[in-house]
Coordinates of N, CA and C and ligand atoms in Angstrom, one line a residue:
M1 N 0.8 -1.1 0.1 CA 0.1 0.0 -0.1 C 0.7 1.2 0.1
A2 N 0.5 2.3 -0.9 CA 1.2 3.6 -0.7 C 1.0 4.3 0.5
V3 N 2.0 4.7 0.9 CA 1.9 5.4 2.2 C 2.0 6.9 1.8
R4 N 0.8 7.6 2.1 CA 0.4 9.1 1.5 C 0.5 9.9 2.8
H5 N -0.1 9.4 3.9 CA -0.2 10.4 4.8 C 0.3 10.0 6.1
V6 N 1.3 10.8 6.6 CA 2.2 10.1 7.9 C 2.2 11.4 8.6
I7 N 2.0 10.9 10.0 CA 2.4 11.9 11.2 C 3.7 11.5 11.8
I8 N 4.6 12.3 12.0 CA 5.8 11.9 12.7 C 5.9 12.6 14.2
I9 N 6.2 11.9 15.0 CA 6.1 12.3 16.5 C 7.4 12.1 17.2
G10 N 8.0 12.7 18.0 CA 9.5 12.3 18.7 C 9.8 13.6 19.8
P11 N 10.5 13.2 20.7 CA 10.8 14.1 21.5 C 11.6 15.3 21.0
P12 N 11.6 16.3 21.4 CA 12.7 17.4 20.9 C 14.2 16.9 20.9
G13 N 14.9 17.1 19.8 CA 16.0 16.5 19.7 C 16.3 15.0 19.5
S14 N 15.1 14.6 19.1 CA 15.0 13.1 18.4 C 15.6 13.1 17.0
G15 N 15.7 14.2 16.3 CA 16.1 14.2 14.9 C 14.6 14.0 14.1
K16 N 13.5 14.2 14.8 CA 12.3 14.0 13.8 C 12.1 15.0 12.6
G17 N 12.8 16.0 12.9 CA 12.7 17.1 11.8 C 13.4 16.8 10.8
T18 N 14.7 16.0 10.8 CA 15.9 15.7 9.9 C 15.2 14.5 9.2
Q19 N 14.8 13.4 9.8 CA 14.0 12.4 9.3 C 12.9 12.8 8.5
A20 N 12.2 13.6 9.0 CA 10.8 14.0 8.3 C 11.1 14.5 6.9
M21 N 12.2 15.4 6.9 CA 12.7 15.8 5.6 C 13.1 14.8 4.8
R22 N 13.9 13.8 5.3 CA 14.6 12.8 4.4 C 13.6 11.8 3.8
V23 N 12.5 11.4 4.7 CA 11.5 10.4 4.6 C 10.4 11.2 3.3
A24 N 10.3 12.2 3.8 CA 9.3 13.0 2.8 C 9.7 12.9 1.4
D25 N 11.0 13.3 1.2 CA 11.7 13.6 -0.1 C 11.6 12.2 -0.6
K26 N 12.0 11.0 -0.1 CA 12.1 9.8 -0.4 C 10.8 9.2 -0.8
L27 N 9.7 9.5 -0.1 CA 8.2 8.9 -0.7 C 7.5 10.0 -1.3
D28 N 8.1 11.0 -1.5 CA 7.7 12.3 -2.5 C 6.3 12.7 -1.5
L29 N 6.5 13.2 -0.3 CA 5.3 13.7 0.3 C 5.8 15.3 0.7
K30 N 4.6 15.8 0.9 CA 5.1 17.3 1.2 C 5.3 17.3 2.6
H31 N 6.3 18.1 3.3 CA 6.9 18.2 4.5 C 6.2 19.4 5.1
L32 N 5.2 19.1 6.1 CA 4.8 20.3 6.7 C 5.2 20.4 8.2
S33 N 6.0 21.2 8.6 CA 6.4 21.4 9.9 C 6.0 22.5 10.5
T34 N 5.3 22.4 11.6 CA 4.7 23.6 12.2 C 5.6 24.4 13.1
G35 N 6.8 23.6 13.5 CA 7.6 24.3 14.0 C 8.6 25.2 13.1
D36 N 8.9 24.8 11.8 CA 9.3 25.7 11.0 C 8.3 26.7 10.6
L37 N 7.2 26.5 10.5 CA 6.2 27.7 10.2 C 6.1 28.8 11.2
L38 N 6.2 28.4 12.5 CA 6.3 29.1 13.7 C 7.5 30.0 13.4
R39 N 8.8 29.2 13.5 CA 9.8 30.1 13.4 C 9.9 31.1 12.2
E40 N 9.5 30.6 11.0 CA 9.5 31.5 9.9 C 8.5 32.9 10.6
A41 N 7.3 32.4 11.1 CA 6.5 33.7 11.4 C 7.2 34.6 12.6
V42 N 7.9 34.0 13.5 CA 8.5 34.8 14.5 C 9.8 35.9 13.8
S43 N 10.4 35.0 12.5 CA 11.6 35.7 12.1 C 11.0 36.9 11.2
E44 N 9.7 36.8 10.7 CA 9.0 37.7 10.0 C 8.2 38.7 10.9
G45 N 8.1 38.5 12.1 CA 7.6 39.4 13.0 C 5.9 39.4 12.6
T46 N 5.5 38.4 12.0 CA 3.8 38.5 11.7 C 3.2 38.4 13.3
E47 N 1.9 38.5 13.1 CA 0.9 38.4 14.3 C 1.2 37.3 14.9
L48 N 1.1 36.1 14.3 CA 1.4 34.9 14.8 C 2.6 34.8 15.5
G49 N 3.6 35.3 14.7 CA 5.1 35.2 15.2 C 5.1 35.8 16.5
K50 N 4.5 37.0 16.7 CA 4.6 37.7 18.2 C 3.8 37.0 19.1
K51 N 2.8 36.2 18.7 CA 2.1 35.4 19.7 C 2.7 34.1 20.2
A52 N 3.5 33.6 19.2 CA 4.2 32.3 19.4 C 5.5 32.3 20.2
E53 N 6.1 33.6 19.7 CA 7.5 33.6 20.2 C 7.9 33.3 21.6
E54 N 7.2 33.9 22.4 CA 7.3 33.6 24.0 C 7.0 32.3 24.6
Y55 N 6.2 31.5 23.9 CA 6.1 30.3 24.4 C 7.2 29.6 23.9
M56 N 7.7 29.7 22.5 CA 8.8 28.8 22.1 C 10.0 28.9 22.9
K57 N 10.3 30.3 23.2 CA 11.6 30.6 23.7 C 11.4 30.0 25.3
A58 N 10.6 29.8 25.7 CA 10.4 29.2 27.1 C 10.2 27.7 27.1
G59 N 10.2 27.1 25.9 CA 9.9 25.7 25.8 C 9.0 25.0 26.1
L60 N 7.8 26.1 25.9 CA 6.3 25.6 26.2 C 5.5 25.5 24.8
L61 N 4.6 24.5 24.9 CA 3.8 24.5 23.7 C 2.8 25.8 23.3
V62 N 2.6 26.3 22.0 CA 2.0 27.3 21.6 C 0.6 26.8 22.0
P63 N -0.4 27.7 22.3 CA -1.6 27.1 22.5 C -2.5 26.6 21.5
D64 N -3.3 25.7 21.9 CA -4.1 25.1 20.9 C -4.7 25.7 19.9
E65 N -5.4 26.9 20.4 CA -6.3 27.6 19.5 C -5.4 28.3 18.3
I66 N -4.4 28.8 18.5 CA -3.5 29.3 17.7 C -3.1 28.0 16.7
M67 N -2.6 27.1 17.2 CA -2.3 25.9 16.6 C -3.3 25.5 15.4
L68 N -4.4 25.4 16.0 CA -5.6 25.0 15.1 C -5.8 25.8 14.3
G69 N -5.7 27.3 14.4 CA -5.7 28.1 13.3 C -4.8 28.1 12.4
L70 N -3.5 27.7 12.5 CA -2.3 27.4 11.8 C -2.6 26.1 10.7
I71 N -3.0 25.3 11.5 CA -3.2 24.1 10.7 C -4.3 24.0 9.6
R72 N -5.5 24.9 10.1 CA -6.6 25.1 9.2 C -6.0 26.0 8.0
E73 N -5.2 26.9 8.2 CA -4.5 27.6 6.9 C -4.0 26.5 6.0
Q74 N -3.5 25.3 6.4 CA -2.9 24.5 5.6 C -3.6 23.3 4.9
L75 N -4.9 23.7 5.0 CA -6.0 22.6 4.5 C -5.9 22.4 3.0
D76 N -5.0 23.3 2.0 CA -5.0 22.9 0.7 C -3.7 21.8 0.6
V77 N -2.7 21.9 1.7 CA -1.7 21.2 1.6 C -2.4 19.7 2.0
L78 N -3.1 19.5 3.1 CA -3.6 18.5 3.6 C -4.6 17.8 2.6
E79 N -5.3 18.4 1.7 CA -6.2 17.9 0.6 C -5.4 17.6 -0.5
G80 N -4.1 18.1 -0.6 CA -3.6 18.2 -2.2 C -2.8 17.0 -2.6
G81 N -2.7 16.2 -1.6 CA -1.8 14.9 -2.0 C -1.0 14.4 -0.7
G82 N 0.0 14.0 -0.9 CA 0.6 13.1 0.2 C 1.4 14.0 0.9
W83 N 1.5 13.8 2.3 CA 2.1 14.8 3.3 C 2.7 14.0 4.5
M84 N 3.8 14.8 5.0 CA 4.2 14.3 6.4 C 4.1 15.2 7.3
L85 N 3.3 15.1 8.3 CA 3.2 16.1 9.6 C 4.2 16.1 10.4
D86 N 5.0 17.0 10.6 CA 6.2 16.9 11.5 C 5.9 18.1 12.5
G87 N 5.8 17.4 14.0 CA 5.4 18.4 14.9 C 4.1 18.7 15.3
F88 N 3.1 18.0 14.4 CA 1.7 18.4 14.7 C 1.0 16.9 14.3
P89 N 0.0 16.4 15.3 CA -0.4 17.0 16.5 C 0.3 16.9 17.9
R90 N 0.7 17.8 18.7 CA 1.3 17.7 19.8 C 0.5 17.7 21.1
T91 N -0.9 17.7 21.1 CA -1.8 17.5 22.3 C -2.8 16.6 21.8
L92 N -3.6 16.3 22.8 CA -4.9 15.5 22.4 C -6.1 16.1 21.9
P93 N -6.3 17.6 22.4 CA -7.1 18.2 21.4 C -6.4 18.3 19.9
Q94 N -5.5 18.6 20.0 CA -5.0 18.9 18.3 C -5.2 17.5 17.6
A95 N -5.0 16.1 18.2 CA -5.1 15.0 17.5 C -6.7 14.7 17.3
E96 N -7.8 15.1 18.4 CA -8.9 15.1 18.1 C -9.5 15.9 16.9
T97 N -8.8 17.2 17.0 CA -9.4 18.0 15.8 C -9.0 17.6 14.5
L98 N -7.6 17.2 14.4 CA -7.2 16.7 13.2 C -8.1 15.5 12.6
A99 N -8.4 14.6 13.6 CA -9.1 13.8 13.1 C -10.6 13.7 12.5
E100 N -11.2 14.9 13.2 CA -12.3 15.6 12.6 C -12.1 16.1 11.2
L101 N -10.9 16.8 11.2 CA -10.8 17.6 9.7 C -10.5 16.5 8.8
L102 N -9.9 15.3 9.1 CA -9.5 14.6 8.0 C -10.7 13.7 7.7
A103 N -11.6 13.2 8.9 CA -12.6 12.5 8.6 C -13.6 13.2 7.5
G104 N -13.9 14.4 7.6 CA -14.5 15.5 6.9 C -14.3 15.5 5.4
K105 N -13.1 15.0 5.2 CA -12.4 15.3 4.1 C -12.1 13.8 3.1
D106 N -12.7 12.8 3.9 CA -12.4 11.3 3.8 C -11.3 11.0 3.7
L107 N -9.9 11.6 4.4 CA -8.6 11.2 4.5 C -8.1 10.3 5.4
A108 N -7.6 9.3 5.4 CA -7.0 8.6 6.6 C -5.5 8.8 6.6
I109 N -4.9 8.5 7.9 CA -3.4 8.7 8.2 C -3.2 7.2 8.0
D110 N -1.9 7.1 7.2 CA -1.4 5.7 6.9 C -0.5 5.2 7.8
M111 N 0.2 6.2 8.4 CA 1.3 5.8 9.4 C 1.5 6.8 10.3
V112 N 1.7 6.3 11.7 CA 2.3 7.2 12.6 C 3.2 6.8 13.1
L113 N 4.5 7.5 13.0 CA 5.9 7.1 13.5 C 6.3 7.9 14.6
L114 N 7.1 7.1 15.4 CA 7.6 7.6 16.7 C 9.1 7.3 16.6
I115 N 9.9 8.6 16.6 CA 11.3 8.5 16.8 C 11.7 8.7 18.0
D116 N 12.2 7.6 18.9 CA 12.4 7.6 20.2 C 13.8 7.8 20.5
V117 N 14.2 8.7 21.7 CA 15.6 8.7 22.1 C 15.5 9.1 23.5
E118 N 16.5 8.4 24.3 CA 16.4 8.5 25.7 C 17.0 10.1 26.1
S119 N 16.2 10.6 27.4 CA 16.3 11.7 27.7 C 17.5 12.5 27.9
E120 N 18.5 11.5 28.3 CA 19.9 12.2 28.8 C 20.4 12.4 27.4
E121 N 20.3 11.5 26.5 CA 20.9 11.6 25.2 C 20.6 13.1 24.5
I122 N 19.3 13.2 24.7 CA 18.5 14.3 24.0 C 19.3 15.7 24.6
V123 N 19.5 15.7 26.0 CA 20.0 17.1 26.6 C 21.5 17.1 26.3
G124 N 22.3 15.8 26.0 CA 23.7 16.2 25.4 C 23.4 16.9 23.8
R125 N 22.5 16.3 23.1 CA 22.5 16.7 21.7 C 22.1 17.9 21.7
L126 N 20.8 18.5 22.3 CA 20.3 19.9 22.0 C 21.5 20.9 22.7
T127 N 21.8 20.7 23.9 CA 22.8 21.7 24.4 C 24.1 21.8 23.5
S128 N 24.4 20.8 22.8 CA 25.4 21.2 21.9 C 25.2 21.4 20.6
R129 N 24.0 21.9 20.3 CA 23.5 22.1 18.9 C 23.9 23.5 18.6
R130 N 24.2 23.9 17.4 CA 24.5 25.3 17.1 C 23.8 25.7 15.7
V131 N 23.3 26.5 15.8 CA 22.5 26.9 14.1 C 23.1 28.3 13.6
C132 N 23.3 28.3 12.4 CA 23.7 29.4 11.8 C 22.5 30.6 11.8
G133 N 22.8 31.8 12.3 CA 21.9 32.8 12.5 C 21.1 33.2 11.1
D134 N 22.1 33.0 10.1 CA 21.7 33.4 8.5 C 21.1 32.3 7.4
C135 N 21.8 31.4 7.5 CA 21.2 30.2 6.7 C 20.5 29.2 7.5
K136 N 20.5 29.3 8.7 CA 19.7 27.8 9.4 C 20.6 26.6 9.5
A137 N 21.7 26.6 8.9 CA 22.7 25.3 8.9 C 22.7 24.6 10.3
V138 N 22.8 23.5 10.7 CA 22.8 23.0 12.0 C 24.1 22.3 12.2
Y139 N 24.8 22.8 13.2 CA 25.9 22.1 13.6 C 25.7 21.3 15.0
N140 N 26.9 20.6 15.4 CA 27.2 20.1 16.7 C 28.4 20.7 17.2
L141 N 28.4 21.1 18.4 CA 29.6 21.9 18.8 C 31.0 21.1 18.7
S142 N 30.8 19.8 18.8 CA 31.9 18.8 18.9 C 32.4 18.8 17.5
M143 N 31.9 19.4 16.1 CA 32.2 19.2 15.0 C 32.9 20.5 14.5
L144 N 32.7 21.3 15.6 CA 33.3 22.9 15.1 C 34.8 23.1 15.8
P145 N 35.6 23.3 14.8 CA 37.2 23.5 15.2 C 37.3 24.5 16.1
D146 N 36.6 25.7 16.3 CA 37.0 26.8 16.9 C 35.8 26.7 18.3
G147 N 35.1 25.9 18.4 CA 34.0 25.9 19.3 C 33.0 27.0 19.2
D148 N 32.7 27.7 20.2 CA 31.8 28.4 20.0 C 32.0 29.9 19.1
E149 N 33.5 29.9 19.0 CA 33.9 30.9 18.2 C 33.7 30.6 16.6
S150 N 33.4 29.3 16.5 CA 33.3 29.1 14.9 C 32.2 29.9 14.0
V151 N 32.5 29.8 12.6 CA 31.5 30.4 11.9 C 30.7 29.5 11.0
C152 N 29.7 29.8 10.4 CA 28.9 28.7 9.5 C 30.0 28.4 8.2
E153 N 30.1 27.1 8.0 CA 31.0 26.9 6.9 C 30.3 26.9 5.6
K154 N 29.1 27.1 5.4 CA 28.3 27.2 4.3 C 28.1 28.8 3.9
C155 N 28.1 29.7 4.8 CA 27.8 31.0 4.4 C 28.6 32.1 5.1
G156 N 29.4 31.6 6.0 CA 30.2 32.6 7.1 C 29.3 33.1 8.1
G157 N 28.2 33.0 8.1 CA 27.3 33.5 9.1 C 27.6 33.0 10.5
K158 N 27.3 33.9 11.7 CA 27.4 33.8 13.0 C 26.7 32.7 13.5
L159 N 27.2 31.6 14.0 CA 26.5 30.4 14.8 C 25.9 30.5 16.4
V160 N 24.9 30.4 16.6 CA 24.0 30.7 17.7 C 23.6 29.3 18.2
T161 N 23.0 29.7 19.6 CA 22.4 28.6 20.2 C 21.0 29.0 20.2
R162 N 20.0 28.1 19.7 CA 18.5 28.3 19.7 C 18.3 28.8 21.1
P163 N 17.5 29.5 21.4 CA 17.1 30.0 22.7 C 16.4 28.8 23.5
D164 N 15.8 28.0 22.7 CA 14.9 27.0 23.2 C 15.9 25.8 23.5
D165 N 17.1 25.7 23.2 CA 18.1 24.7 23.4 C 19.0 24.8 24.6
R166 N 18.8 26.0 25.4 CA 19.4 25.9 26.7 C 18.9 24.9 27.7
E167 N 19.9 24.5 28.4 CA 19.7 23.2 29.2 C 18.4 23.1 29.9
E168 N 18.1 24.3 30.7 CA 16.9 24.5 31.4 C 15.5 24.3 30.5
T169 N 15.7 25.0 29.3 CA 14.6 24.9 28.4 C 14.4 23.4 27.8
V170 N 15.4 22.7 27.6 CA 15.2 21.4 27.0 C 14.7 20.6 28.1
R171 N 15.0 20.9 29.4 CA 14.6 19.9 30.3 C 12.9 20.2 30.7
R172 N 12.7 21.3 30.3 CA 11.3 21.9 30.3 C 10.6 21.3 28.9
R173 N 11.3 21.4 27.8 CA 10.6 20.9 26.9 C 10.1 19.3 26.8
L174 N 11.2 18.5 27.3 CA 11.0 17.3 27.7 C 9.9 16.8 28.5
K175 N 9.9 17.7 29.5 CA 8.7 17.4 30.5 C 7.3 17.8 30.0
V176 N 7.1 18.8 29.1 CA 6.1 19.0 28.2 C 5.8 17.8 27.3
Y177 N 6.7 17.3 26.8 CA 6.5 16.3 25.8 C 6.0 15.1 26.5
E178 N 6.5 14.6 27.7 CA 6.0 13.5 28.5 C 4.4 13.8 28.9
E179 N 4.2 15.2 29.3 CA 2.9 15.0 29.8 C 1.9 15.5 28.5
Q180 N 2.0 16.3 27.7 CA 1.1 16.5 26.7 C 1.2 15.8 25.4
T181 N 2.5 15.4 24.9 CA 2.5 14.6 23.8 C 2.5 13.3 23.9
A182 N 2.8 12.6 25.2 CA 3.0 11.2 25.2 C 1.3 10.7 25.0
P183 N 0.5 11.5 25.6 CA -1.0 11.1 25.4 C -1.5 10.7 23.9
V184 N -0.9 11.6 23.0 CA -1.2 11.6 21.7 C -0.8 10.4 21.1
L185 N 0.3 9.8 21.4 CA 0.8 8.4 21.1 C -0.1 7.2 21.6
D186 N -0.7 7.3 22.8 CA -1.7 6.5 23.2 C -2.9 6.5 22.3
F187 N -3.2 7.8 22.1 CA -4.4 8.0 21.2 C -4.2 7.2 19.7
Y188 N -3.0 7.3 19.3 CA -2.9 6.6 17.8 C -2.7 5.1 18.2
R189 N -2.0 4.7 19.4 CA -1.8 3.2 19.4 C -3.2 2.7 19.4
K190 N -4.1 3.2 20.2 CA -5.5 2.8 20.4 C -6.2 2.8 18.6
L191 N -5.8 3.8 18.2 CA -6.6 4.0 16.7 C -6.2 3.0 15.7
R192 N -4.9 3.1 15.5 CA -4.3 2.5 14.6 C -2.9 1.9 14.5
G193 N -2.2 1.9 15.7 CA -1.1 1.5 15.9 C 0.0 2.5 15.5
V194 N 1.2 2.3 16.1 CA 2.3 3.4 15.8 C 3.6 2.6 15.8
T195 N 4.3 3.0 14.6 CA 5.7 2.4 13.8 C 6.8 3.0 14.7
E196 N 7.5 2.3 15.9 CA 8.5 2.8 16.6 C 9.9 2.6 15.9
V197 N 10.5 3.6 15.9 CA 12.1 3.5 15.5 C 13.1 4.4 16.4
T198 N 14.2 3.5 16.6 CA 14.7 4.5 17.6 C 15.7 5.6 16.9
G199 N 16.0 6.8 17.5 CA 16.6 7.6 16.9 C 18.0 7.8 17.5
S200 N 18.6 7.0 17.9 CA 20.0 6.9 18.2 C 20.6 6.0 17.1
G201 N 21.9 6.7 16.7 CA 22.7 5.8 15.7 C 22.8 6.8 14.4
D202 N 22.9 6.1 13.3 CA 23.5 6.4 12.0 C 22.3 7.2 11.4
I203 N 22.1 8.3 10.8 CA 21.2 9.0 10.5 C 20.5 8.2 9.1
D204 N 21.5 7.6 8.2 CA 21.1 7.0 7.1 C 20.4 5.9 7.5
E205 N 21.0 5.0 8.5 CA 20.4 3.9 8.6 C 18.9 4.0 9.3
I206 N 18.9 4.9 10.1 CA 17.5 5.4 10.5 C 16.5 5.6 9.7
T207 N 16.8 6.5 8.5 CA 16.0 6.8 7.7 C 15.8 5.4 6.9
A208 N 16.7 4.5 6.5 CA 16.3 3.2 5.9 C 15.4 2.5 6.7
E209 N 15.5 2.3 8.0 CA 14.7 1.5 8.9 C 13.1 2.2 8.8
I210 N 13.1 3.4 8.8 CA 11.7 3.9 8.4 C 11.0 3.5 7.4
I211 N 11.7 3.4 6.3 CA 11.3 3.2 4.8 C 10.9 2.1 4.9
R212 N 11.8 0.9 5.5 CA 11.5 -0.4 5.6 C 10.2 -0.8 6.4
G213 N 10.2 0.1 7.3 CA 9.0 -0.1 8.4 C 7.7 0.4 8.0
R214 N 7.4 1.0 7.0 CA 6.2 1.7 6.6 C 5.1 0.5 6.4
R215 N 4.2 0.9 6.8 CA 3.0 0.1 6.6 C 1.5 1.1 6.7
Ligands
LIG1 P1 9.4 21.8 16.7 O1 10.7 22.3 15.8 O2 8.7 20.8 16.1 O3 10.6 21.2 18.0 O4 8.8 22.9 17.3 C1 9.4 24.1 18.0 C2 8.6 24.7 19.1 O5 7.3 25.2 18.1 C3 7.9 23.7 20.1 O6 8.7 23.7 21.2 C4 6.5 24.7 20.3 O7 6.8 25.5 21.2 C5 6.2 24.9 19.0 N1 5.2 24.3 18.5 C6 5.7 23.4 17.0 N2 4.4 22.6 16.8 C7 3.6 23.0 17.9 C8 2.2 22.2 18.1 N3 1.7 21.3 17.2 N4 1.5 22.7 19.2 C9 2.2 23.6 20.2 N5 3.4 24.1 19.8 C10 4.0 23.8 18.7

């Protein structure tokens, strides 16, 4: 069966964004990341961005009513063909609303994918992540010859720590994930089953495992 409608879920720092991009590309699905949409809105200073920014910086979820408005603006994508939803739904009300939206359009989810990584590994990964302030390329501190003094090798931009990658904020994001997003997994386990993949190890192998495990 062709897999056309996929939801990818994982704790912050599990690599879900990276895997979502790679798998969407291989399966020819449109990659829809609510985190990317929000970050874009923040950098453009739109009304949505202004409302979302403080929550994101603090490592909290953006309120459901804002997120539901955002996903309703993406209905043309949901109706338009194959998609990979990355970062949505993240709460039970979001999952329930998505189920209603899809049922109303006679669309079904083909696969729910969980990328799982142990909490302490995540703290290590995220606190050592640096991003280019200009082109958004992602680095790990351990790969940077001059540590925090390094510049982006793609565009020469200044490397920064994302505000939500500070240790205290990472721990808060993990707690939020356990409290608010883990119930979404139970919702899908009951509804249709969840394909679980470990997010530790080689990036290419993880992608291959996802592609092999699709159902
Ligand atoms: P991500 O890139 O998916 O880790 O998302 C970055 C941040 O955007 C999250 O920590 C939340 O603050 C916010 N965010 C993204 N998607 C959602 C969502 N579905 N519900 C609430 N907040 C979200």
